[in-house]
């Protein structure tokens, strides 16, 4: 209920005070007339046809919708229930003085728009069809606002307004060229109006579009290797749904192997090998057409891992009877390996053997050197002592020692 204040009064004296009112069709209108000063003069309400509704507390018109709310010397309030558009107009409150004083209040009745209807839709549609959707709502006063929504996004339609008595009929049209992407799309016609303060009226239609299938193949691994598990899934899109699908290999039937399993739309290889290489095709069909997709399978070798050897093979010499040249010797030492190849891991057994030989040779050298030094020291001491036995002094001893060199070989000491 809406009210616009309209007061008609004089600076001093008895003048009725009323208010304009707006009410929604089917609602209740309360009409109130007041005076500031009254000397027991009666108040009266009249309808737009100048029919008296109430004179004081006395009902004058037989209409069950009209009732008395309050009647005093300073106020007369009546109510009209189940208001219709025919109740709209100018209502008059009269104060019976000399002369009679009056005040007028206008009652505005809002026409509520009916639930909208969408016309022009047939089910199912075919891809490429051109249709016109029309949304119609009637009974609004003033004219309602009609809007279109594609799912939740607003789209613009062509609006048309026609008057019908006191109310209006509003139409809005939407032209569509449907395709497969419109399948399942919801088109909603929404009506907004001043009488719909808490909500709005709307109607929704969902498009059903039939179209030929198209197919795609999804694979579980990007680069298949021997021994791996691989699953190919055929994903068809179409309406009606193209089911079942047909799998082929290189234009023929699939090999009958235990490790190749077809289950519904899936083709599964339990353990790949190179005999599986080929072009696999998935085909799907409905009453509007056929579509196919291909997957080229190329199985690659699985990577191998080798463990390092614990000992290097012994080098072998070339099988010939001639003298070895530097090339043959190098080939024998390197074990006929490619000289450009990268060196392998170190041979710990060989290194240990080399170290042992070096230590042994060093010990032998020390022993021989020690025996040699000890032998020469003994010879010197013996000759020096022999010359000193009979000599009176050191010089004579040396001369005597030199003179006995001829017999030195007979008295040499040998160390074994």
CSV table of C-alpha atoms in Angstrom, one decimal:
chain,number,residue,atom,x,y,z
A,1,UNK,CA,0.0,0.0,0.0
A,2,UNK,CA,1.4,3.4,-1.0
A,3,UNK,CA,0.2,6.8,0.2
A,4,UNK,CA,0.7,10.4,-1.1
A,5,UNK,CA,-0.2,12.9,1.5
A,6,UNK,CA,-2.8,15.4,0.4
A,7,UNK,CA,-4.1,17.8,3.0
A,8,UNK,CA,-6.9,20.3,2.2
A,9,UNK,CA,-7.5,22.7,5.1
A,10,UNK,CA,-8.0,26.3,5.9
A,11,UNK,CA,-5.8,28.3,8.1
A,12,UNK,CA,-8.6,28.3,10.7
A,13,UNK,CA,-12.0,26.4,10.7
A,14,UNK,CA,-13.4,23.1,9.9
A,15,UNK,CA,-12.0,21.4,6.7
A,16,UNK,CA,-11.7,17.7,6.1
A,17,UNK,CA,-8.2,16.2,5.6
A,18,UNK,CA,-7.7,13.2,3.3
A,19,UNK,CA,-4.8,11.3,1.6
A,20,UNK,CA,-4.4,9.8,-1.9
A,21,UNK,CA,-3.7,6.1,-1.8
A,22,UNK,CA,-2.2,3.4,-4.1
A,23,UNK,CA,-3.1,-0.2,-3.6
A,24,UNK,CA,-2.4,-3.4,-5.4
A,25,UNK,CA,-5.3,-5.2,-7.1
A,26,UNK,CA,-6.8,-7.7,-4.6
A,27,UNK,CA,-5.5,-5.7,-1.6
A,28,UNK,CA,-7.3,-3.6,1.0
A,29,UNK,CA,-7.7,0.2,0.7
A,30,UNK,CA,-8.2,2.2,3.9
A,31,UNK,CA,-9.8,5.7,3.4
A,32,UNK,CA,-9.5,8.1,6.3
A,33,UNK,CA,-11.1,11.6,6.6
A,34,UNK,CA,-10.3,13.8,9.6
A,35,UNK,CA,-11.2,17.3,10.9
A,36,UNK,CA,-9.3,19.4,13.4
A,37,UNK,CA,-12.4,21.0,14.9
A,38,UNK,CA,-15.9,19.7,14.8
A,39,UNK,CA,-19.1,20.7,16.5
A,40,UNK,CA,-20.8,17.3,16.1
A,41,UNK,CA,-21.2,17.7,12.3
A,42,UNK,CA,-21.4,14.5,10.3
A,43,UNK,CA,-18.7,13.2,7.9
A,44,UNK,CA,-19.5,11.2,4.7
A,45,UNK,CA,-17.5,9.1,2.2
A,46,UNK,CA,-18.7,8.8,-1.5
A,47,UNK,CA,-17.3,6.7,-4.3
A,48,UNK,CA,-16.2,8.0,-7.8
A,49,UNK,CA,-19.9,7.5,-9.0
A,50,UNK,CA,-20.9,9.8,-6.1
A,51,UNK,CA,-22.7,7.0,-4.3
A,52,UNK,CA,-22.6,7.4,-0.5
A,53,UNK,CA,-20.7,4.7,1.1
A,54,UNK,CA,-20.9,5.7,4.8
A,55,UNK,CA,-22.7,8.6,6.4
A,56,UNK,CA,-21.2,8.8,9.9
A,57,UNK,CA,-21.4,5.3,11.2
A,58,UNK,CA,-24.3,4.4,8.9
A,59,UNK,CA,-23.6,2.2,5.9
A,60,UNK,CA,-25.4,3.5,2.8
A,61,UNK,CA,-24.2,1.1,0.0
A,62,UNK,CA,-24.8,-2.6,0.0
A,63,UNK,CA,-21.3,-3.9,-0.8
A,64,UNK,CA,-19.8,-6.5,1.5
A,65,UNK,CA,-16.3,-5.5,0.6
A,66,UNK,CA,-16.8,-2.0,2.3
A,67,UNK,CA,-16.7,-1.9,6.1
A,68,UNK,CA,-16.5,0.7,8.8
A,69,UNK,CA,-13.2,1.0,10.6
A,70,UNK,CA,-13.7,4.1,12.8
A,71,UNK,CA,-16.4,6.7,13.2
A,72,UNK,CA,-16.1,9.7,15.6
A,73,UNK,CA,-16.9,13.4,15.4
A,74,UNK,CA,-13.4,14.1,14.1
A,75,UNK,CA,-12.6,11.0,11.9
A,76,UNK,CA,-14.3,8.6,9.5
A,77,UNK,CA,-12.3,5.6,8.3
A,78,UNK,CA,-13.6,2.9,6.0
A,79,UNK,CA,-11.9,0.0,4.2
A,80,UNK,CA,-12.5,-1.6,0.8
A,81,UNK,CA,-11.2,-5.2,0.6
A,82,UNK,CA,-10.4,-7.2,-2.5
A,83,UNK,CA,-9.9,-4.1,-4.5
A,84,UNK,CA,-10.4,-4.3,-8.3
A,85,UNK,CA,-9.4,-2.0,-11.1
A,86,UNK,CA,-13.0,-0.8,-11.2
A,87,UNK,CA,-12.5,0.7,-7.7
A,88,UNK,CA,-9.9,3.1,-9.0
A,89,UNK,CA,-11.0,6.8,-9.0
A,90,UNK,CA,-11.7,9.9,-7.0
A,91,UNK,CA,-13.3,9.4,-3.5
A,92,UNK,CA,-14.9,12.4,-1.7
A,93,UNK,CA,-15.1,13.2,2.0
A,94,UNK,CA,-17.8,15.7,2.9
A,95,UNK,CA,-18.2,17.8,6.1
A,96,UNK,CA,-21.9,18.8,6.4
A,97,UNK,CA,-21.6,22.4,7.6
A,98,UNK,CA,-23.0,25.5,6.1
A,99,UNK,CA,-21.8,25.5,3.4
A,100,UNK,CA,-20.7,21.9,2.9
A,101,UNK,CA,-16.9,21.5,2.8
A,102,UNK,CA,-15.3,18.6,0.8
A,103,UNK,CA,-11.9,17.0,0.2
A,104,UNK,CA,-11.0,14.5,-2.5
A,105,UNK,CA,-8.6,11.5,-2.4
A,106,UNK,CA,-7.6,9.5,-5.5
A,107,UNK,CA,-7.4,5.7,-5.2
A,108,UNK,CA,-4.9,4.2,-7.6
A,109,UNK,CA,-5.2,0.4,-8.2
A,110,UNK,CA,-2.1,-1.4,-9.6
A,111,UNK,CA,-2.8,-4.2,-12.0
A,112,UNK,CA,-0.6,-7.3,-11.2
A,113,UNK,CA,1.0,-8.9,-14.2
A,114,UNK,CA,0.2,-12.6,-14.8
A,115,UNK,CA,2.9,-15.2,-14.9
A,116,UNK,CA,4.7,-15.0,-18.2
A,117,UNK,CA,4.4,-17.6,-20.9
A,118,UNK,CA,7.1,-18.6,-23.4
A,119,UNK,CA,5.9,-19.6,-26.9
A,120,UNK,CA,7.6,-20.8,-30.0
A,121,UNK,CA,9.7,-23.6,-28.5
A,122,UNK,CA,9.5,-27.1,-29.9
A,123,UNK,CA,11.4,-30.1,-28.5
A,124,UNK,CA,13.7,-31.4,-29.7
A,125,UNK,CA,15.5,-28.9,-31.9
A,126,UNK,CA,18.0,-29.7,-34.5
A,127,UNK,CA,21.4,-28.0,-34.8
A,128,UNK,CA,21.0,-25.2,-37.3
A,129,UNK,CA,17.3,-24.5,-36.6
A,130,UNK,CA,16.2,-20.9,-36.4
A,131,UNK,CA,13.5,-20.2,-33.8
A,132,UNK,CA,11.7,-17.2,-32.2
A,133,UNK,CA,10.9,-17.3,-28.5
A,134,UNK,CA,8.1,-15.0,-27.4
A,135,UNK,CA,7.4,-14.1,-23.8
A,136,UNK,CA,3.9,-12.8,-23.1
A,137,UNK,CA,2.4,-11.3,-19.9
A,138,UNK,CA,-0.9,-9.5,-19.4
A,139,UNK,CA,-2.9,-7.7,-16.8
A,140,UNK,CA,-0.3,-5.3,-15.7
A,141,UNK,CA,-1.0,-1.7,-14.8
A,142,UNK,CA,1.1,0.2,-15.6
A,143,UNK,CA,2.9,-1.8,-18.3
A,144,UNK,CA,5.3,-4.4,-16.9
A,145,UNK,CA,9.0,-4.7,-17.8
A,146,UNK,CA,10.0,-8.0,-19.5
A,147,UNK,CA,13.6,-9.2,-19.6
A,148,UNK,CA,15.3,-12.3,-21.1
A,149,UNK,CA,18.2,-14.3,-19.5
A,150,UNK,CA,20.3,-17.0,-21.0
A,151,UNK,CA,21.2,-19.0,-18.0
A,152,UNK,CA,22.2,-16.1,-15.7
A,153,UNK,CA,23.3,-13.6,-18.3
A,154,UNK,CA,20.8,-11.0,-19.5
A,155,UNK,CA,20.2,-10.9,-23.3
A,156,UNK,CA,18.2,-8.2,-25.2
A,157,UNK,CA,14.8,-9.0,-26.8
A,158,UNK,CA,12.3,-7.0,-28.9
A,159,UNK,CA,9.6,-5.5,-26.7
A,160,UNK,CA,6.0,-4.7,-27.7
A,161,UNK,CA,3.3,-3.2,-25.5
A,162,UNK,CA,-0.5,-3.3,-26.2
A,163,UNK,CA,-3.2,-1.7,-24.1
A,164,UNK,CA,-6.3,-3.7,-23.2
A,165,UNK,CA,-8.8,-1.6,-21.2
A,166,UNK,CA,-7.1,-0.3,-18.1
A,167,UNK,CA,-4.3,-3.0,-18.3
A,168,UNK,CA,-1.5,-3.8,-20.7
A,169,UNK,CA,-0.2,-6.8,-22.5
A,170,UNK,CA,3.6,-6.9,-22.9
A,171,UNK,CA,5.4,-9.2,-25.4
A,172,UNK,CA,9.2,-9.7,-25.8
A,173,UNK,CA,10.7,-11.7,-28.7
A,174,UNK,CA,14.1,-13.4,-29.0
A,175,UNK,CA,15.5,-14.9,-32.2
A,176,UNK,CA,17.9,-17.8,-32.0
A,177,UNK,CA,20.0,-19.8,-34.4
A,178,UNK,CA,20.6,-22.9,-32.3
A,179,UNK,CA,23.7,-25.0,-32.3
A,180,UNK,CA,25.1,-27.9,-30.2
A,181,UNK,CA,26.3,-25.5,-27.5
A,182,UNK,CA,22.7,-24.5,-26.9
A,183,UNK,CA,21.8,-28.0,-25.7
A,184,UNK,CA,20.8,-27.7,-22.1
A,185,UNK,CA,20.8,-23.9,-22.0
A,186,UNK,CA,18.0,-22.3,-19.9
A,187,UNK,CA,16.2,-19.3,-21.3
A,188,UNK,CA,14.2,-17.3,-18.7
A,189,UNK,CA,11.6,-14.7,-19.2
A,190,UNK,CA,11.4,-12.4,-16.1
A,191,UNK,CA,8.6,-9.8,-15.4
A,192,UNK,CA,9.3,-6.8,-13.1
A,193,UNK,CA,6.5,-4.6,-11.9
A,194,UNK,CA,5.9,-2.0,-9.2
A,195,UNK,CA,3.1,-4.3,-7.7
A,196,UNK,CA,5.7,-7.1,-7.3
A,197,UNK,CA,7.6,-5.6,-4.4
A,198,UNK,CA,9.0,-8.7,-2.8
A,199,UNK,CA,9.6,-10.9,-5.9
A,200,UNK,CA,9.1,-11.2,-9.6
A,201,UNK,CA,7.3,-13.5,-12.0
A,202,UNK,CA,9.3,-15.6,-14.3
A,203,UNK,CA,9.2,-18.7,-16.6
A,204,UNK,CA,12.1,-20.8,-17.8
A,205,UNK,CA,12.5,-23.2,-20.7
A,206,UNK,CA,15.5,-25.4,-21.4
A,207,UNK,CA,16.5,-26.1,-24.9
A,208,UNK,CA,17.1,-29.6,-26.2
A,209,UNK,CA,19.2,-29.7,-29.3
A,210,UNK,CA,20.0,-32.9,-31.2
A,211,UNK,CA,23.3,-32.9,-33.2
A,212,UNK,CA,25.6,-35.3,-34.9
A,213,UNK,CA,28.4,-36.8,-32.8
A,214,UNK,CA,32.1,-35.8,-32.6
A,215,UNK,CA,34.7,-38.0,-30.9
A,216,UNK,CA,38.0,-37.5,-29.1
A,217,UNK,CA,40.5,-40.1,-27.7
A,218,UNK,CA,42.2,-39.7,-24.3
A,219,UNK,CA,45.3,-41.6,-23.4
A,220,UNK,CA,46.6,-42.4,-19.9
A,221,UNK,CA,50.4,-41.9,-20.7
A,222,UNK,CA,52.0,-39.5,-23.2
A,223,UNK,CA,55.0,-41.7,-24.4
A,224,UNK,CA,54.2,-45.4,-24.1
A,225,UNK,CA,57.2,-47.8,-23.4
A,226,UNK,CA,57.4,-51.5,-23.6
A,227,UNK,CA,55.9,-53.3,-20.7
A,228,UNK,CA,53.8,-50.4,-19.6
A,229,UNK,CA,50.0,-50.2,-18.9
A,230,UNK,CA,48.1,-48.1,-21.4
A,231,UNK,CA,44.4,-47.1,-21.4
A,232,UNK,CA,42.7,-45.4,-24.3
A,233,UNK,CA,39.3,-43.8,-23.7
A,234,UNK,CA,36.9,-42.9,-26.5
A,235,UNK,CA,34.9,-39.9,-25.5
A,236,UNK,CA,31.9,-39.2,-27.9
A,237,UNK,CA,29.8,-36.1,-27.8
A,238,UNK,CA,26.4,-36.1,-29.4
A,239,UNK,CA,22.7,-35.9,-28.8
A,240,UNK,CA,21.3,-38.5,-28.7
A,241,UNK,CA,24.3,-40.1,-27.0
A,242,UNK,CA,26.2,-42.3,-29.5
A,243,UNK,CA,26.6,-45.5,-27.6
A,244,UNK,CA,28.2,-48.0,-28.0
A,245,UNK,CA,31.4,-47.1,-29.8
A,246,UNK,CA,33.5,-49.3,-32.2
A,247,UNK,CA,37.3,-49.8,-31.9
A,248,UNK,CA,39.4,-50.9,-34.8
A,249,UNK,CA,43.2,-51.2,-35.5
A,250,UNK,CA,44.7,-50.3,-38.9
A,251,UNK,CA,41.2,-50.5,-40.5
A,252,UNK,CA,40.6,-54.0,-39.2
A,253,UNK,CA,39.5,-55.8,-36.1
A,254,UNK,CA,41.5,-55.7,-32.9
A,255,UNK,CA,44.0,-58.5,-32.2
A,256,UNK,CA,42.5,-61.2,-30.0
A,257,UNK,CA,45.0,-61.0,-27.1
A,258,UNK,CA,44.6,-61.5,-23.4
A,259,UNK,CA,46.4,-58.3,-22.6
A,260,UNK,CA,44.2,-56.1,-24.9
A,261,UNK,CA,40.8,-55.6,-23.3
A,262,UNK,CA,37.8,-53.7,-24.6
A,263,UNK,CA,35.3,-52.6,-21.9
A,264,UNK,CA,32.6,-50.1,-22.9
A,265,UNK,CA,34.4,-47.0,-24.3
A,266,UNK,CA,37.8,-48.0,-23.0
A,267,UNK,CA,40.6,-50.0,-24.7
A,268,UNK,CA,43.3,-51.3,-22.3
A,269,UNK,CA,46.7,-52.7,-22.9
A,270,UNK,CA,47.9,-54.6,-19.9
A,271,UNK,CA,51.6,-54.8,-21.1
A,272,UNK,CA,52.7,-53.0,-24.2
A,273,UNK,CA,55.1,-54.4,-26.8
A,274,UNK,CA,56.0,-53.3,-30.3
A,275,UNK,CA,53.5,-55.6,-31.9
A,276,UNK,CA,50.9,-53.2,-30.6
A,277,UNK,CA,52.1,-50.4,-32.8
A,278,UNK,CA,49.5,-49.2,-35.2
A,279,UNK,CA,46.6,-46.7,-35.7
A,280,UNK,CA,43.6,-47.2,-33.4
A,281,UNK,CA,40.3,-45.7,-34.5
A,282,UNK,CA,37.2,-45.0,-32.4
A,283,UNK,CA,33.9,-44.6,-34.2
A,284,UNK,CA,30.6,-43.3,-32.8
A,285,UNK,CA,27.2,-43.1,-34.5
A,286,UNK,CA,23.7,-41.7,-33.8
A,287,UNK,CA,20.8,-41.1,-36.2
A,288,UNK,CA,22.2,-37.7,-37.3
A,289,UNK,CA,25.7,-38.9,-38.4
A,290,UNK,CA,29.0,-40.7,-37.7
A,291,UNK,CA,32.2,-39.4,-36.3
A,292,UNK,CA,35.6,-41.0,-35.7
A,293,UNK,CA,39.0,-40.2,-34.1
A,294,UNK,CA,42.4,-41.9,-34.4
A,295,UNK,CA,45.3,-42.5,-32.1
A,296,UNK,CA,48.7,-43.6,-33.5
A,297,UNK,CA,50.5,-45.9,-31.1
A,298,UNK,CA,54.3,-46.1,-31.2
A,299,UNK,CA,55.8,-48.2,-28.5
A,300,UNK,CA,59.4,-47.3,-27.6
A,301,UNK,CA,62.1,-49.4,-25.9
A,302,UNK,CA,62.1,-49.4,-22.2
A,303,UNK,CA,65.3,-47.9,-20.7
A,304,UNK,CA,67.9,-50.4,-19.5
A,305,UNK,CA,70.1,-50.2,-16.4
A,306,UNK,CA,73.6,-51.9,-16.1
A,307,UNK,CA,75.6,-52.5,-12.9
A,308,UNK,CA,79.4,-51.8,-12.9
A,309,UNK,CA,81.7,-54.9,-13.1
A,310,UNK,CA,83.9,-55.8,-10.2
A,311,UNK,CA,87.0,-56.7,-12.3
A,312,UNK,CA,88.3,-55.7,-15.7
A,313,UNK,CA,89.0,-58.4,-18.3
A,314,UNK,CA,92.6,-59.2,-18.9
A,315,UNK,CA,94.1,-57.5,-22.0
A,316,UNK,CA,94.7,-59.8,-24.9
A,317,UNK,CA,97.4,-59.5,-27.5
A,318,UNK,CA,96.6,-59.6,-31.2
A,319,UNK,CA,96.7,-63.1,-32.7
A,320,UNK,CA,99.9,-62.7,-34.9
A,321,UNK,CA,103.4,-64.0,-34.9
A,322,UNK,CA,105.1,-60.8,-35.9
A,323,UNK,CA,106.7,-58.2,-33.6
A,324,UNK,CA,104.4,-55.9,-31.7
A,325,UNK,CA,104.2,-52.3,-32.8
A,326,UNK,CA,103.0,-49.4,-30.6
A,327,UNK,CA,99.5,-49.7,-31.9
A,328,UNK,CA,99.2,-53.4,-31.0
A,329,UNK,CA,100.7,-52.7,-27.6
A,330,UNK,CA,98.3,-49.9,-26.9
A,331,UNK,CA,95.4,-52.0,-28.1
A,332,UNK,CA,96.5,-54.9,-25.8
A,333,UNK,CA,96.9,-52.6,-22.7
A,334,UNK,CA,93.6,-50.8,-23.2
A,335,UNK,CA,91.7,-54.0,-23.8
A,336,UNK,CA,90.7,-53.1,-27.4
A,337,UNK,CA,88.6,-50.2,-26.1
A,338,UNK,CA,87.7,-47.2,-28.2
A,339,UNK,CA,90.2,-44.5,-27.4
A,340,UNK,CA,87.5,-41.8,-27.7
A,341,UNK,CA,85.3,-43.6,-25.2
A,342,UNK,CA,84.9,-42.0,-21.7
A,343,UNK,CA,87.0,-43.7,-18.9
A,344,UNK,CA,85.1,-46.2,-16.8
A,345,UNK,CA,85.1,-46.5,-13.0
A,346,UNK,CA,88.6,-47.3,-11.4
A,347,UNK,CA,89.6,-50.9,-11.0
A,348,UNK,CA,90.5,-51.2,-7.3
A,349,UNK,CA,92.0,-54.7,-7.6
A,350,UNK,CA,94.5,-53.6,-10.2
A,351,UNK,CA,95.5,-50.5,-8.2
A,352,UNK,CA,96.0,-52.7,-5.1
A,353,UNK,CA,98.2,-55.1,-7.0
A,354,UNK,CA,100.4,-52.3,-8.3
A,355,UNK,CA,100.8,-50.9,-4.8
A,356,UNK,CA,101.9,-54.3,-3.4
A,357,UNK,CA,104.5,-54.8,-6.2
A,358,UNK,CA,106.0,-51.3,-5.5
A,359,UNK,CA,106.2,-52.0,-1.7
A,360,UNK,CA,107.9,-55.4,-2.3
A,361,UNK,CA,110.4,-54.0,-4.7
A,362,UNK,CA,111.3,-51.2,-2.3
A,363,UNK,CA,111.9,-53.6,0.6
A,364,UNK,CA,114.2,-55.8,-1.6
A,365,UNK,CA,116.2,-52.7,-2.6
A,366,UNK,CA,116.7,-51.7,1.0
A,367,UNK,CA,117.9,-55.2,1.9
A,368,UNK,CA,120.4,-55.4,-0.9
A,369,UNK,CA,121.8,-51.9,-0.2
A,370,UNK,CA,122.2,-52.7,3.5
A,371,UNK,CA,124.2,-55.9,2.7
A,372,UNK,CA,126.5,-54.1,0.2
A,373,UNK,CA,127.4,-51.3,2.7
A,374,UNK,CA,128.1,-53.8,5.5
A,375,UNK,CA,130.5,-55.9,3.3
A,376,UNK,CA,132.7,-52.9,2.3
A,377,UNK,CA,133.0,-51.7,5.8
A,378,UNK,CA,134.4,-55.1,7.0
A,379,UNK,CA,137.1,-55.1,4.3
A,380,UNK,CA,138.4,-51.7,5.3
A,381,UNK,CA,138.7,-52.5,8.9
A,382,UNK,CA,140.6,-55.8,8.3
A,383,UNK,CA,143.2,-54.2,6.1
A,384,UNK,CA,143.8,-51.3,8.4
A,385,UNK,CA,144.3,-53.6,11.4
A,386,UNK,CA,146.8,-55.8,9.5
A,387,UNK,CA,149.1,-52.9,8.6
A,388,UNK,CA,149.1,-51.5,12.2
A,389,UNK,CA,150.3,-54.7,13.9
A,390,UNK,CA,154.0,-54.3,13.2
A,391,UNK,CA,154.3,-50.6,12.4
A,392,UNK,CA,155.8,-48.2,14.9
A,393,UNK,CA,153.6,-45.3,13.7
A,394,UNK,CA,150.5,-44.6,11.6
A,395,UNK,CA,152.3,-43.7,8.4
A,396,UNK,CA,154.3,-47.0,8.5
A,397,UNK,CA,151.0,-48.9,9.1
A,398,UNK,CA,149.4,-47.5,6.0
A,399,UNK,CA,152.5,-48.3,3.9
A,400,UNK,CA,152.6,-51.8,5.3
A,401,UNK,CA,148.9,-52.2,4.4
A,402,UNK,CA,149.5,-51.1,0.8
A,403,UNK,CA,152.4,-53.5,0.5
A,404,UNK,CA,150.3,-56.4,1.4
A,405,UNK,CA,147.7,-55.9,-1.4
A,406,UNK,CA,149.2,-58.8,-3.2
A,407,UNK,CA,148.2,-61.1,-0.4
A,408,UNK,CA,144.9,-59.4,0.2
A,409,UNK,CA,142.8,-61.7,-1.9
A,410,UNK,CA,143.9,-64.6,0.3
A,411,UNK,CA,142.7,-63.0,3.5
A,412,UNK,CA,139.5,-61.4,2.4
A,413,UNK,CA,136.4,-62.0,4.5
A,414,UNK,CA,133.3,-63.0,2.6
A,415,UNK,CA,129.9,-62.3,3.9
A,416,UNK,CA,127.1,-64.7,3.0
